[in-house]
Amino acid sequence: MDPSSHDYIYRMEASNVGLDGSLNSVKLICYGDDSTLVDRRFEINPVEALSYTTCVESRIRHYKFSVVKKNTTRLCASKPIITVNGKFPGPTLYAREDDTVIIRVVNHVKDNVTIHWHGVRQLRTGWADGPAYITQCPIQTGQSYIYNFTLTGQRGTLLWHAHINWQRATVHGAIVILPKRGVPYPFPKPDKEEIIILEWWKSDVEMVINQAMKLGQPPNVSDAHTISGLPGPAPNCSSNGYTLHVESGKTYLLRIVNAAVNEELFFKIAGHQFTVVEVDATYTKPFKTGTIFIGPGQTTNALLTADNKIGKYLIAISPFMDTIVATDNQTATATLRYKGTLVFSPTALTAIPPRNATPMTTNFMDNLRSLNSKRYPTNVPKIIDHSLLFAIGVGVNPCSTCLNKTRVVADINNVTFVMPTTALLQAHYYNISGVYTDDFPANPAMPYNYTAIHREYADVKRHKSVPIGCGNYDPNNDPKNFNLVDPVERNTISVPTGGWTAIRFRADNPGVWFLHCHLEVHTTWGLKMAFLVENGNGPNESILPPPTDLPKCIMDLDFAIVMDERPAWYSRPTRKATSLYLRLGRRSNK
Ligand SMILES: [Cu+2]
């Protein structure tokens, strides 16, 4: 606000009505007769605005993502970080269910880039999925690529993030999929919506990762966590954190996104409860909780009513870790502030859950049930064509190029994935041989004792998680307890250390789909594989042809693990990019 001229100019960073990037001005013109004219203007991109004002069922939304370095100050230190449009966190992508989204990504940095639309089903549009060397080769410096996909059968919050090396540490943002016009939420309409992004902050990610790879060891923990880009006061740096402004009596829909690279987090607000209504862009049965548990890649929508006394309340995120692994133990904080709070009023505090609060996580996950209403049925697959048992683990391999001559690796059924130099989807589509093998073992090579296995994540195109258990999986008895009625439907699932999870999914989307741990540290070590779903015979059962601007491959070996020797305890040799074939087939929904 310029007090002398009584005007105020602001830029709309993000909006849900097509005003992104608009320049707005408010000017007060005072007349001598005690009257005032409020002159309010905004400048908008006409194409963007038009797409919101016309009354068609579904529309095309255009976005431009410029990948640029931006000098950013956090924890009292500045450094250039890779961003989209200079923002950390990046811009929000707004759309409605059934809309088509077209995002032109232009790479202005020296590193290769890809963007993944985490959790978007990508029906027949695998070319737009984004994991580097899986569905596409990266976008090189000075190049661009247009991601084009339709949002089908999903509504809620998802995230987008870079999908190459560790770039997603700073290159990420929210995807908001609103219901179709005129379709209400299946829960009370909130007065306002807020996006809250939880992150991992590290000065110079690249250097840290390079060093870790040379040592063959885990990288150092983060310097801080951040809430919507801000860490809040830290031990050696006092800075303001993010503030969530609320009005007494109003209800807010919080769209919470965990964009941290390695940490599962607890999310709490002093003096307030949440009602969880949606996870990973599928509605859930509403349930009340004081603490939200959220893994990297996951999203949670929760209602919050400002029903406490006017004042300030602490928002805190802290890590969950149930095994002996170094973690960044610092709590990032933000403030919930009621309208009308006096400037110097103290902030009400909250107790942080213990780092190893396993019962809390179990309780939270047990409460998550899909809505399974008439309008939003769950449709759990009842007939199983392939039964796969995957054992995931972490071990140590010899490494001639590593300083310690050993390197930490991870595997699925004793296979450590080796990054290909051609994208698997291209290799499949154009029948290029030698890029991957298709004999991925459907079972572990040896009877497995899971108790030594570390907590893992999987990220596959939307699956229904039936149960989660601790200890060894018992194939005879555990299936008797599977919830086949209303299991939660997610794109990322959290598995306890030494525990297991069972997942059912229908191979109904042709393409190559990356299944991997969503803790970046494990992905780097090779805890990844691909599912290859072949075309079916039906009219909509084949993948669309690749877009003409699909990037060409020039391998960047920066962080790719090159397996040079076979470890003694591996019963199978480490293999090139490996995938498992599933044949696309249509089934009546029995
Ligand atoms: Cu992801």
XYZ file of C-alpha atoms and ligand atoms in Angstrom:
591
model
C 0.000 0.000 0.000
C 1.278 3.384 -0.965
C -0.202 5.645 1.739
C 0.257 8.907 -0.149
C -1.555 7.873 -3.305
C -3.954 5.471 -1.562
C -3.279 2.639 -3.905
C -2.340 -0.943 -3.527
C -1.004 -3.213 -6.235
C -0.596 -6.945 -5.929
C 0.059 -9.930 -8.102
C -2.196 -12.967 -7.724
C 0.189 -15.891 -7.215
C -2.407 -18.619 -7.525
C -6.161 -18.761 -7.675
C -8.854 -21.307 -8.368
C -10.735 -19.097 -10.796
C -8.178 -18.494 -13.514
C -6.583 -15.336 -12.149
C -3.082 -16.793 -11.716
C -0.416 -14.223 -12.359
C -2.936 -11.415 -12.713
C -1.934 -7.902 -11.705
C -4.523 -6.342 -9.410
C -4.843 -2.808 -8.167
C -7.082 -1.102 -5.669
C -7.133 2.698 -5.553
C -9.092 4.899 -3.182
C -10.059 8.247 -4.648
C -11.320 10.608 -1.950
C -13.647 13.439 -2.847
C -14.117 16.597 -0.779
C -17.746 15.733 -0.078
C -16.786 12.830 2.205
C -17.403 10.236 -0.485
C -14.782 7.800 -1.724
C -14.517 5.943 -4.981
C -12.933 2.501 -4.859
C -11.290 1.892 -8.201
C -10.468 -1.752 -8.609
C -8.813 -3.264 -11.672
C -7.153 -6.430 -12.714
C -5.218 -7.500 -15.750
C -5.533 -11.108 -16.768
C -4.462 -13.492 -19.433
C -7.620 -13.597 -21.591
C -7.199 -17.233 -22.613
C -6.852 -18.348 -19.040
C -9.819 -16.274 -17.894
C -12.005 -17.353 -20.790
C -11.498 -20.984 -19.993
C -13.121 -20.352 -16.618
C -16.010 -18.205 -17.666
C -17.412 -20.259 -20.513
C -19.904 -22.847 -19.378
C -18.657 -26.039 -20.977
C -18.471 -29.353 -19.173
C -14.730 -29.809 -19.284
C -12.031 -27.540 -20.579
C -8.398 -27.253 -21.442
C -6.136 -25.471 -19.007
C -2.790 -24.173 -20.119
C 0.201 -23.693 -17.865
C 3.768 -22.691 -18.497
C 6.466 -24.038 -16.224
C 9.823 -22.335 -16.692
C 12.524 -24.231 -14.865
C 14.924 -21.576 -13.613
C 17.565 -21.076 -10.935
C 16.469 -18.637 -8.289
C 18.522 -17.180 -5.481
C 16.639 -18.127 -2.351
C 17.252 -17.286 1.300
C 16.378 -19.776 4.025
C 17.946 -20.307 7.457
C 19.746 -16.977 7.031
C 21.729 -18.160 4.022
C 21.202 -17.556 0.303
C 21.812 -19.964 -2.540
C 20.515 -20.552 -6.035
C 17.985 -23.375 -6.196
C 16.191 -24.974 -9.131
C 12.556 -23.816 -9.216
C 9.531 -23.615 -11.448
C 8.756 -19.986 -12.330
C 11.129 -18.854 -9.559
C 8.860 -20.116 -6.794
C 9.533 -22.345 -3.786
C 7.234 -24.198 -3.402
C 6.211 -24.084 -7.042
C 2.931 -22.868 -8.548
C -0.330 -24.690 -7.918
C -1.987 -26.411 -10.827
C -5.762 -25.920 -10.650
C -8.235 -27.933 -12.702
C -11.577 -29.658 -12.485
C -12.269 -33.335 -12.865
C -12.390 -34.245 -16.589
C -10.361 -31.195 -17.612
C -7.389 -31.564 -19.898
C -4.212 -29.946 -18.651
C -1.462 -28.827 -20.986
C 1.769 -27.798 -19.335
C 4.657 -26.518 -21.372
C 7.851 -27.155 -19.408
C 10.867 -25.136 -20.555
C 14.280 -26.016 -19.167
C 16.458 -22.963 -18.492
C 18.929 -24.687 -16.141
C 22.073 -26.674 -16.912
C 20.634 -29.880 -15.443
C 18.254 -32.272 -17.161
C 14.640 -31.958 -16.042
C 11.414 -33.971 -16.008
C 8.161 -33.320 -14.158
C 5.979 -36.070 -12.732
C 2.286 -35.533 -11.969
C 2.264 -37.724 -8.916
C -0.886 -39.805 -8.670
C -2.472 -38.640 -11.918
C -3.783 -41.765 -13.579
C -2.571 -40.849 -17.089
C -5.050 -43.087 -18.874
C -3.357 -43.949 -22.196
C -1.047 -40.943 -21.790
C 1.959 -42.631 -20.195
C 4.194 -40.297 -22.240
C 3.151 -37.502 -19.891
C 3.859 -39.372 -16.650
C 7.354 -37.993 -16.222
C 9.801 -40.336 -14.417
C 13.146 -39.884 -16.195
C 14.279 -42.868 -18.287
C 11.032 -44.701 -17.530
C 8.393 -42.907 -19.608
C 10.555 -40.235 -21.181
C 14.086 -39.023 -21.606
C 14.756 -35.817 -19.700
C 14.227 -32.334 -21.094
C 17.689 -30.995 -21.824
C 18.978 -27.480 -21.287
C 17.210 -25.042 -23.584
C 14.594 -27.620 -24.615
C 10.932 -27.898 -23.792
C 8.289 -30.588 -23.588
C 4.508 -30.354 -23.441
C 2.783 -32.582 -20.909
C -0.789 -33.202 -22.036
C -3.220 -35.283 -19.998
C -6.809 -35.484 -18.834
C -7.841 -35.764 -15.191
C -10.253 -38.681 -15.147
C -12.049 -40.095 -12.129
C -10.000 -38.228 -9.557
C -10.749 -35.246 -7.364
C -8.848 -33.752 -4.451
C -5.205 -32.857 -3.986
C -2.120 -34.371 -5.583
C 1.383 -33.072 -6.079
C 3.688 -32.567 -8.998
C 7.438 -32.818 -8.676
C 10.627 -33.161 -10.674
C 11.423 -36.827 -11.298
C 15.133 -36.927 -11.913
C 17.920 -37.304 -9.366
C 17.018 -35.298 -6.245
C 15.568 -32.326 -8.050
C 12.192 -32.745 -6.421
C 13.669 -31.331 -3.197
C 12.974 -27.844 -4.573
C 10.910 -28.522 -7.690
C 7.416 -29.387 -6.474
C 3.933 -27.982 -6.004
C 0.306 -28.901 -5.476
C -2.299 -30.129 -7.963
C -5.841 -29.194 -6.993
C -8.561 -31.129 -8.810
C -11.920 -29.559 -8.041
C -15.097 -31.583 -8.577
C -16.958 -31.012 -11.825
C -18.870 -27.746 -11.923
C -22.060 -28.070 -9.878
C -20.947 -31.249 -8.110
C -20.595 -30.693 -4.362
C -17.969 -32.183 -2.078
C -19.299 -35.203 -0.162
C -18.651 -33.246 3.069
C -19.792 -29.840 4.404
C -18.609 -27.059 2.131
C -15.636 -25.280 3.721
C -15.595 -21.478 3.957
C -12.082 -21.384 2.565
C -9.348 -23.657 1.253
C -5.635 -23.546 2.045
C -2.724 -25.474 0.563
C -0.002 -26.490 3.002
C 3.153 -28.046 1.555
C 5.610 -29.863 3.808
C 9.183 -29.974 2.571
C 12.795 -30.891 3.142
C 15.385 -28.139 2.977
C 19.060 -28.722 2.346
C 21.657 -26.230 1.265
C 23.243 -27.493 -1.909
C 21.371 -30.730 -2.534
C 23.529 -31.553 -5.549
C 26.809 -31.444 -3.675
C 25.444 -33.488 -0.785
C 24.098 -36.197 -3.062
C 27.219 -36.349 -5.210
C 29.296 -36.774 -2.101
C 27.006 -39.490 -0.753
C 27.205 -41.389 -4.031
C 31.000 -41.201 -4.020
C 31.058 -42.513 -0.488
C 28.419 -45.128 -1.244
C 26.598 -43.986 1.889
C 23.333 -42.295 2.791
C 23.376 -38.523 2.270
C 23.301 -36.204 5.259
C 19.931 -35.373 6.746
C 18.170 -32.147 5.836
C 19.015 -28.781 7.410
C 15.357 -28.144 8.169
C 11.836 -29.004 7.214
C 9.678 -26.238 5.816
C 5.968 -25.518 5.824
C 4.899 -23.894 2.561
C 8.467 -22.834 1.956
C 9.324 -21.515 5.433
C 11.075 -23.304 8.311
C 9.920 -20.953 11.065
C 12.351 -20.025 13.843
C 15.445 -22.290 13.720
C 18.233 -22.660 16.326
C 20.675 -20.340 14.534
C 18.310 -18.161 12.594
C 15.203 -16.340 13.690
C 12.710 -15.941 10.902
C 8.964 -15.787 10.611
C 7.258 -18.939 9.544
C 4.163 -19.493 7.481
C 0.909 -18.108 8.927
C -2.507 -19.631 8.429
C -5.061 -16.843 8.928
C -8.462 -17.953 10.175
C -11.697 -16.369 11.340
C -13.516 -17.596 14.385
C -16.303 -20.046 13.585
C -15.267 -20.678 9.990
C -14.276 -24.023 8.512
C -11.198 -24.509 6.338
C -10.244 -27.275 3.963
C -6.518 -27.857 4.390
C -4.890 -29.478 1.402
C -1.752 -30.962 2.968
C 1.016 -32.224 0.705
C 4.156 -34.041 1.856
C 6.793 -33.018 -0.673
C 9.733 -33.922 1.604
C 12.223 -36.247 -0.066
C 12.842 -38.727 2.735
C 10.611 -38.165 5.724
C 7.272 -39.356 6.926
C 5.842 -36.556 9.010
C 3.381 -35.818 11.779
C 1.281 -32.678 11.318
C -0.404 -31.003 14.298
C -2.091 -27.757 15.214
C -2.307 -26.808 18.911
C -5.851 -26.730 20.287
C -7.509 -28.024 17.106
C -8.732 -31.268 15.569
C -8.878 -32.300 11.929
C -11.506 -34.225 10.032
C -9.774 -36.170 7.265
C -11.968 -36.314 4.146
C -9.675 -37.263 1.285
C -6.253 -38.755 0.608
C -4.348 -38.984 -2.684
C -7.318 -37.560 -4.635
C -9.901 -40.091 -3.419
C -12.562 -39.376 -0.828
C -12.413 -41.143 2.517
C -14.911 -41.783 5.272
C -14.511 -38.672 7.440
C -12.628 -39.273 10.675
C -11.441 -36.984 13.444
C -7.832 -36.873 14.540
C -5.517 -34.538 16.405
C -2.462 -35.634 14.399
C -2.093 -36.272 10.695
C 0.477 -38.836 9.578
C 1.695 -38.285 6.035
C 4.435 -39.954 3.991
C 6.450 -38.385 1.166
C 4.339 -38.201 -1.973
C 1.086 -38.461 -0.050
C -1.597 -35.814 0.208
C -4.336 -35.384 2.808
C -7.345 -33.096 2.751
C -8.696 -32.287 6.184
C -11.365 -29.946 7.505
C -10.412 -27.648 10.356
C -12.912 -25.503 12.221
C -11.659 -22.373 13.954
C -13.539 -23.204 17.138
C -11.045 -22.242 19.819
C -10.456 -18.903 21.596
C -9.150 -16.035 19.487
C -5.364 -16.197 19.549
C -2.301 -17.858 18.011
C -1.731 -21.612 17.847
C 1.403 -23.489 16.887
C 1.432 -25.602 13.721
C 4.171 -28.238 13.935
C 5.598 -30.929 11.678
C 7.995 -33.507 13.043
C 9.479 -36.691 11.560
C 8.432 -40.279 12.224
C 11.226 -42.869 12.229
C 10.790 -46.389 13.559
C 14.288 -47.684 13.001
C 17.873 -46.665 13.690
C 18.489 -44.302 10.818
C 19.729 -40.734 11.048
C 16.870 -38.277 10.592
C 16.488 -34.557 10.761
C 14.835 -34.340 14.148
C 13.980 -30.671 13.995
C 10.416 -29.545 14.209
C 9.335 -26.980 11.652
C 6.724 -24.586 12.927
C 4.114 -22.211 11.577
C 1.277 -20.271 13.171
C -2.483 -20.493 13.027
C -3.692 -16.995 13.735
C -7.263 -15.920 14.423
C -8.544 -12.646 13.063
C -8.587 -10.172 15.922
C -5.569 -11.641 17.742
C -3.638 -9.008 19.683
C -0.113 -8.442 18.408
C 1.752 -9.619 21.498
C -0.473 -12.503 22.499
C 1.466 -15.718 23.195
C 1.249 -18.752 20.916
C -0.474 -21.839 22.339
C 1.932 -24.769 22.036
C 1.418 -28.442 21.277
C 3.280 -31.628 22.215
C 5.239 -33.229 19.370
C 4.614 -36.982 18.938
C 7.621 -39.134 19.859
C 9.854 -39.842 16.857
C 8.998 -43.561 17.014
C 5.261 -43.214 17.685
C 4.326 -46.370 15.736
C 0.916 -46.816 17.463
C -0.065 -43.348 16.263
C 0.780 -44.179 12.658
C -1.027 -47.532 12.845
C -4.085 -45.917 14.338
C -4.123 -43.227 11.662
C -3.792 -45.739 8.826
C -6.413 -48.069 10.326
C -8.879 -45.192 10.355
C -8.365 -44.451 6.681
C -11.239 -46.024 4.751
C -12.366 -45.086 1.293
C -15.758 -43.390 1.153
C -17.320 -46.230 -0.861
C -20.581 -44.387 -1.443
C -23.010 -44.930 -4.298
C -21.480 -42.057 -6.213
C -17.887 -42.953 -5.294
C -17.732 -46.758 -5.080
C -14.486 -48.492 -4.171
C -14.616 -51.451 -6.611
C -11.928 -53.600 -5.019
C -10.774 -56.208 -7.569
C -12.227 -59.536 -6.442
C -10.528 -61.884 -8.886
C -6.747 -62.080 -8.794
C -4.974 -63.129 -12.007
C -1.408 -62.729 -10.769
C -0.227 -63.015 -7.231
C 3.109 -61.339 -6.666
C 5.214 -61.402 -3.532
C 7.820 -58.676 -3.423
C 10.476 -58.565 -0.750
C 12.258 -55.252 -0.422
C 15.557 -54.769 1.322
C 18.687 -52.747 1.748
C 22.186 -54.208 1.623
C 25.814 -53.481 0.857
C 27.508 -54.140 -2.482
C 31.156 -54.020 -3.419
C 31.992 -50.876 -5.382
C 35.355 -50.356 -7.033
C 34.795 -46.647 -7.670
C 33.533 -45.818 -4.171
C 35.870 -44.399 -1.543
C 35.051 -47.175 0.950
C 34.932 -49.842 -1.804
C 31.371 -50.625 -0.769
C 28.052 -49.023 -1.534
C 24.637 -49.188 0.018
C 22.092 -50.676 -2.379
C 18.442 -51.590 -2.225
C 16.488 -54.257 -4.078
C 13.115 -55.769 -4.865
C 13.226 -59.577 -4.959
C 17.018 -59.331 -5.028
C 17.073 -57.221 -8.135
C 18.622 -53.777 -7.965
C 17.322 -51.621 -10.763
C 19.942 -50.101 -13.018
C 18.920 -46.904 -14.778
C 18.601 -47.444 -18.535
C 19.917 -44.910 -21.034
C 16.780 -45.072 -23.164
C 13.370 -44.581 -21.631
C 11.627 -47.924 -21.082
C 8.373 -46.752 -22.629
C 10.129 -45.797 -25.876
C 12.032 -49.079 -25.863
C 8.741 -50.917 -25.496
C 6.816 -48.846 -28.038
C 9.532 -48.985 -30.714
C 10.652 -52.534 -29.896
C 14.206 -51.551 -29.008
C 15.920 -54.584 -27.510
C 18.583 -54.698 -24.798
C 17.111 -51.905 -22.709
C 15.244 -54.041 -20.217
C 14.514 -57.642 -19.401
C 11.025 -58.915 -18.783
C 11.708 -61.831 -16.465
C 11.263 -60.035 -13.198
C 10.831 -62.622 -10.426
C 7.247 -62.792 -9.148
C 8.540 -64.047 -5.795
C 11.605 -63.502 -3.619
C 14.507 -65.732 -4.583
C 14.804 -67.170 -1.095
C 12.607 -67.512 1.949
C 12.764 -64.071 3.420
C 12.976 -62.876 6.948
C 11.483 -59.433 6.788
C 12.587 -58.279 10.181
C 15.759 -56.713 8.847
C 13.974 -54.798 6.138
C 13.664 -51.084 6.270
C 10.493 -49.047 5.975
C 9.614 -48.503 2.341
C 7.288 -46.723 0.015
C 5.748 -47.706 -3.198
C 4.453 -45.387 -5.849
C 2.400 -47.037 -8.521
C -0.580 -45.726 -10.422
C -3.281 -45.715 -7.784
C -3.836 -48.937 -5.976
C -6.079 -50.159 -3.238
C -4.210 -50.959 -0.108
C -5.921 -53.805 1.606
C -4.181 -54.193 4.982
C -0.890 -53.344 6.603
C 0.814 -55.619 9.090
C 3.891 -55.988 11.238
C 6.199 -58.994 11.158
C 6.339 -61.598 8.393
C 3.464 -61.902 5.964
C 1.576 -65.162 6.369
C 0.143 -66.132 2.969
C -2.215 -68.664 4.580
C -3.783 -66.621 7.310
C -3.312 -62.911 6.614
C -5.547 -62.799 3.512
C -8.486 -63.873 5.689
C -8.379 -60.442 7.293
C -8.161 -58.376 4.101
C -10.652 -55.541 3.899
C -12.244 -56.005 0.484
C -15.062 -53.546 1.137
C -13.647 -50.084 1.751
C -9.828 -50.188 1.764
C -8.165 -46.842 1.213
C -7.134 -46.105 -2.341
C -3.730 -44.463 -2.598
C -0.821 -43.863 -4.930
C 1.793 -44.143 -2.172
C 1.688 -46.511 0.776
C 3.626 -46.466 3.974
C 4.953 -49.851 5.134
C 6.238 -50.358 8.679
C 9.839 -51.393 9.257
C 9.934 -55.173 9.166
C 6.280 -55.180 8.132
C 4.241 -55.670 4.999
C 1.332 -54.384 3.015
C -0.985 -55.997 0.482
C -2.095 -54.110 -2.587
C -4.661 -54.944 -5.250
C -4.732 -53.119 -8.542
C -6.197 -53.679 -11.957
C -3.791 -53.476 -14.895
C -6.161 -51.303 -16.909
C -3.782 -48.728 -18.301
C -1.271 -49.655 -21.018
C 2.232 -48.288 -20.632
C 5.302 -48.563 -18.451
C 4.741 -47.641 -14.833
C 7.431 -46.962 -12.294
C 7.074 -48.690 -8.947
C 9.531 -47.348 -6.422
C 10.216 -46.320 -2.901
C 9.195 -42.700 -2.417
C 12.036 -42.068 0.006
C 14.449 -40.609 -2.531
C 17.421 -42.094 -0.715
C 16.158 -45.628 -1.444
C 15.217 -44.848 -5.032
C 18.802 -43.701 -5.553
C 20.030 -47.027 -4.211
C 17.949 -48.951 -6.737
C 14.697 -49.690 -4.923
C 12.679 -49.431 -8.084
C 11.225 -51.474 -10.923
C 8.753 -51.032 -13.731
C 5.459 -52.641 -14.636
C 4.801 -53.030 -18.301
C 1.111 -53.159 -19.123
C 0.537 -54.197 -22.721
C -2.178 -52.887 -24.979
C -5.497 -54.667 -24.845
C -7.827 -55.363 -27.751
C -10.587 -52.928 -26.837
C -11.054 -49.505 -28.434
C -9.559 -47.549 -25.525
C -7.047 -50.136 -24.433
C -3.942 -49.032 -26.259
C -1.472 -46.311 -25.498
C -1.715 -43.188 -27.645
C 1.197 -42.492 -30.006
C 4.075 -40.496 -28.486
C 3.955 -36.707 -28.820
C 6.255 -35.281 -31.505
C 8.257 -33.240 -29.003
C 9.112 -36.240 -26.798
C 12.693 -35.554 -25.615
C 15.610 -37.542 -27.012
C 17.956 -39.379 -24.685
C 21.468 -38.336 -23.761
C 22.234 -40.141 -20.541
C 23.360 -38.113 -17.591
C 25.170 -40.433 -15.300
C 25.291 -37.973 -12.423
C 23.647 -40.076 -9.796
C 22.787 -43.266 -11.613
C 24.091 -46.337 -9.846
C 26.305 -48.424 -12.049
C 26.474 -51.913 -10.660
C 29.939 -53.228 -11.310
C 30.141 -56.350 -9.243
C 27.766 -58.931 -8.026
C 27.473 -59.121 -4.255
C 27.923 -62.487 -2.576
C 24.550 -62.490 -0.882
C 22.614 -61.808 -4.013
C 21.168 -65.015 -5.320
C 20.424 -63.336 -8.633
C 22.712 -61.062 -10.534
C 21.916 -57.408 -10.520
C 20.143 -56.710 -13.738
C 19.519 -54.002 -16.214
C 16.258 -52.156 -15.942
C 13.784 -54.879 -15.264
C 10.088 -54.995 -15.696
C 7.204 -57.311 -15.185
C 4.698 -57.881 -17.930
C 1.033 -57.648 -17.205
C -1.459 -58.113 -19.937
C -4.221 -55.579 -20.100
C -7.517 -57.337 -19.890
C -11.027 -56.298 -19.297
C -12.988 -57.912 -16.532
C -16.522 -57.471 -15.476
C -16.521 -56.032 -12.029
C -17.258 -59.143 -10.005
Cu 6.139 -38.728 -6.433
